[in-house]
Coordinates of N, CA and C in Angstrom, one line a residue:
M1 N 7.0 -35.6 22.2 CA 7.1 -34.1 22.6 C 6.1 -32.9 20.9
P2 N 4.9 -32.4 21.7 CA 5.2 -31.4 20.3 C 5.7 -30.7 19.7
H3 N 6.0 -30.5 18.6 CA 7.2 -30.0 17.5 C 6.9 -28.5 18.0
L4 N 7.1 -27.2 17.3 CA 6.5 -25.7 17.6 C 6.0 -25.9 16.3
S5 N 7.0 -26.5 15.2 CA 7.2 -26.1 14.0 C 5.5 -25.7 13.6
P6 N 4.9 -26.5 13.3 CA 3.2 -26.5 12.7 C 2.5 -26.1 13.7
F7 N 2.4 -25.2 15.7 CA 1.5 -23.6 15.9 C 2.0 -22.9 15.0
N8 N 3.6 -22.8 14.8 CA 4.3 -21.6 14.1 C 4.3 -21.5 12.3
W9 N 3.3 -22.0 11.8 CA 2.8 -22.7 10.0 C 1.8 -21.5 10.7
I10 N 1.3 -21.9 11.8 CA -0.9 -22.0 11.8 C -0.5 -20.3 11.7
L11 N 0.5 -20.0 12.9 CA 0.0 -18.4 13.6 C 1.0 -17.9 13.2
M12 N 1.7 -18.5 12.3 CA 2.6 -16.9 11.8 C 2.1 -16.6 10.7
P13 N 2.0 -16.9 9.5 CA 1.7 -16.1 7.8 C 0.6 -15.4 8.5
P14 N -1.0 -15.4 9.1 CA -1.1 -14.5 9.1 C -0.5 -13.1 9.0
F15 N -0.5 -13.3 10.1 CA 0.2 -12.0 11.3 C 0.6 -11.3 10.3
F16 N 2.2 -12.7 9.1 CA 2.5 -11.5 8.4 C 2.1 -10.7 7.4
F17 N 1.3 -12.1 6.8 CA 0.5 -11.1 5.9 C -0.7 -10.2 5.5
L18 N -1.2 -10.4 6.9 CA -1.5 -8.5 8.0 C -0.6 -7.3 8.0
M19 N 0.4 -8.1 8.4 CA 1.7 -6.2 8.0 C 1.9 -6.3 7.2
F20 N 1.7 -7.4 6.7 CA 2.4 -6.9 4.0 C 1.1 -6.6 3.8
I21 N 0.0 -6.7 4.4 CA -0.9 -5.5 3.4 C -1.0 -4.2 4.0
A22 N -1.0 -4.1 5.3 CA -0.8 -2.9 6.6 C 0.1 -1.9 5.6
F23 N 1.9 -2.9 5.2 CA 2.6 -2.4 4.8 C 2.3 -1.6 3.2
S24 N 2.3 -2.2 2.7 CA 2.0 -2.1 1.3 C 0.8 -1.7 1.2
S25 N -0.6 -0.8 1.6 CA -1.8 -1.3 1.1 C -1.4 1.0 1.9
V26 N -0.2 1.1 2.5 CA 0.2 2.9 3.5 C 0.9 2.9 2.1
I27 N 2.1 2.6 1.2 CA 2.6 2.4 0.2 C 1.8 2.8 -0.7
F28 N 0.9 1.9 -2.0 CA 0.4 2.6 -2.4 C -0.8 3.4 -2.1
F29 N -1.1 3.4 -0.9 CA -2.6 4.9 -1.1 C -1.0 6.3 -1.3
M30 N -0.3 6.2 -0.6 CA 0.7 7.3 -0.9 C 1.3 7.6 -1.8
K31 N 1.7 7.3 -1.9 CA 1.5 6.8 -4.4 C 0.6 6.7 -5.2
F32 N 0.0 6.7 -5.2 CA -1.8 6.8 -5.5 C -1.5 8.2 -5.0
Y33 N -1.9 8.3 -3.7 CA -2.0 10.5 -3.8 C -1.5 11.6 -4.3
K34 N 0.1 10.7 -3.9 CA 1.4 11.6 -4.6 C 0.5 11.8 -5.9
I35 N 0.4 10.7 -7.4 CA -0.3 11.1 -8.4 C -1.5 11.6 -8.7
L36 N -2.0 10.9 -8.5 CA -2.9 12.4 -8.0 C -3.2 13.2 -7.5
N37 N -2.4 14.4 -6.5 CA -2.0 14.9 -6.3 C -1.1 15.6 -7.4
L38 N 0.0 14.9 -7.7 CA 0.7 15.7 -9.4 C -0.2 15.4 -11.1
D39 N -1.3 14.6 -11.1 CA -2.4 14.0 -11.9 C -3.2 16.7 -12.0
F40 N -3.9 16.1 -10.9 CA -4.4 17.3 -11.0 C -3.8 18.7 -10.7
K41 N -2.8 18.8 -10.2 CA -1.7 20.2 -10.7 C -1.0 20.0 -12.3
S42 N -1.3 18.7 -13.0 CA -0.4 19.2 -14.1 C -2.5 20.0 -15.4
M43 N -3.1 18.8 -14.3 CA -5.0 18.8 -15.0 C -4.9 19.8 -15.5
K44 N -4.9 21.3 -14.7 CA -4.5 22.3 -13.4 C -3.8 23.3 -13.8
F45 N -2.4 23.3 -14.2 CA -1.9 23.7 -15.2 C -1.9 23.8 -16.7
M46 N -2.5 22.4 -17.6 CA -3.1 23.0 -17.8 C -4.4 23.3 -19.0
N47 N -5.0 22.7 -17.5 CA -6.7 23.7 -18.2 C -5.6 25.6 -18.3
N48 N -4.7 25.9 -17.5 CA -4.6 27.5 -17.6 C -4.2 27.4 -18.2
W49 N -3.0 26.9 -19.3 CA -3.2 26.9 -20.6 C -3.5 26.6 -21.3
N50 N -4.3 25.9 -21.6 CA -5.0 25.5 -23.0 C -5.6 26.7 -23.0
W51 N -7.1 27.4 -22.0 CA -7.6 28.5 -22.7 C -7.4 29.8 -21.2

């Protein structure tokens, strides 16, 4: 009788890969936006102090 393992091995990795990509991209964009926001604020702060 046909085993389920190969089918799972074919079907599951793309799904997990897409889930991981979506999750990591969301976290990365949130961190990147936070870092960019902090950088922008600090640059504005430094410019206000410098000039």
